[in-house]
Amino acid sequence: MELSAHNQLPGKVKSVKLGNVMAEVVVDVAGHEVVSAITRVSAEGLGLKEGMEVLVVIKSTEVMIAKP
């Protein structure tokens, strides 16, 4: 699949917690956890399972940076 988003990080699914409407997906990206909230329908449609190789795609309009 080709996307216009350039912020694509390969990783491995650590966990998927399905709720009634939403799902929390934790992905290991080079030793760092990235957590995403997606719809349950999307998680099930992708067949997300622990250990699955995925791409984390980050939209730059949704990322904030703070100075500690």
Coordinates of C-alpha atoms in Angstrom, one line a residue:
M1 CA 0.0 0.0 0.0
E2 CA 1.3 3.4 -0.9
L3 CA 0.4 6.4 1.2
S4 CA 1.2 10.1 1.0
A5 CA 2.1 10.1 4.8
H6 CA 5.8 9.9 5.2
N7 CA 5.8 9.2 8.9
Q8 CA 5.6 5.4 8.7
L9 CA 7.3 3.3 11.4
P10 CA 7.5 -0.5 11.2
G11 CA 6.7 -2.3 14.4
K12 CA 5.1 -5.3 16.0
V13 CA 1.8 -5.4 17.8
K14 CA 2.3 -5.9 21.6
S15 CA -1.4 -5.9 22.6
V16 CA -4.9 -5.2 21.4
K17 CA -7.6 -4.3 23.9
L18 CA -11.1 -4.4 22.3
G19 CA -13.8 -2.2 23.8
N20 CA -17.4 -1.9 22.7
V21 CA -16.7 0.8 20.1
M22 CA -12.9 1.5 20.3
A23 CA -9.7 -0.5 20.5
E24 CA -6.4 0.3 22.1
V25 CA -3.5 -1.0 20.1
V26 CA 0.1 -1.0 21.5
V27 CA 2.9 -1.4 19.0
D28 CA 6.6 -1.9 19.7
V29 CA 8.6 0.4 17.4
A30 CA 12.4 -0.1 17.9
G31 CA 11.9 -0.7 21.7
H32 CA 9.5 2.1 22.2
E33 CA 5.7 1.7 22.7
V34 CA 3.3 3.6 20.4
V35 CA -0.3 3.5 21.5
S36 CA -3.2 4.1 19.1
A37 CA -6.9 4.3 19.7
I38 CA -8.8 3.1 16.6
T39 CA -12.3 1.8 16.1
R40 CA -13.1 -1.8 17.0
V41 CA -14.3 -2.3 13.5
S42 CA -11.0 -1.3 12.1
A43 CA -9.0 -3.4 14.5
E44 CA -11.1 -6.5 13.7
G45 CA -11.0 -5.7 9.9
L46 CA -7.2 -5.6 10.0
G47 CA -7.2 -8.8 12.0
L48 CA -4.8 -7.2 14.5
K49 CA -3.1 -9.8 16.8
E50 CA -0.2 -9.8 19.2
G51 CA 3.1 -10.4 17.3
M52 CA 1.8 -9.1 14.0
E53 CA 4.1 -6.9 11.9
V54 CA 2.4 -3.5 11.2
L55 CA 3.2 0.0 10.1
V56 CA 2.4 2.9 12.4
V57 CA 1.4 5.9 10.3
I58 CA 1.5 9.2 12.1
K59 CA -0.3 12.2 10.6
S60 CA 1.8 15.3 11.3
T61 CA -1.3 17.4 12.1
E62 CA -1.9 15.1 15.1
V63 CA 1.5 15.2 16.8
M64 CA 2.5 17.7 19.4
I65 CA 6.0 18.4 20.8
A66 CA 6.6 19.8 24.3
K67 CA 9.8 20.9 26.0
P68 CA 10.3 19.3 29.4

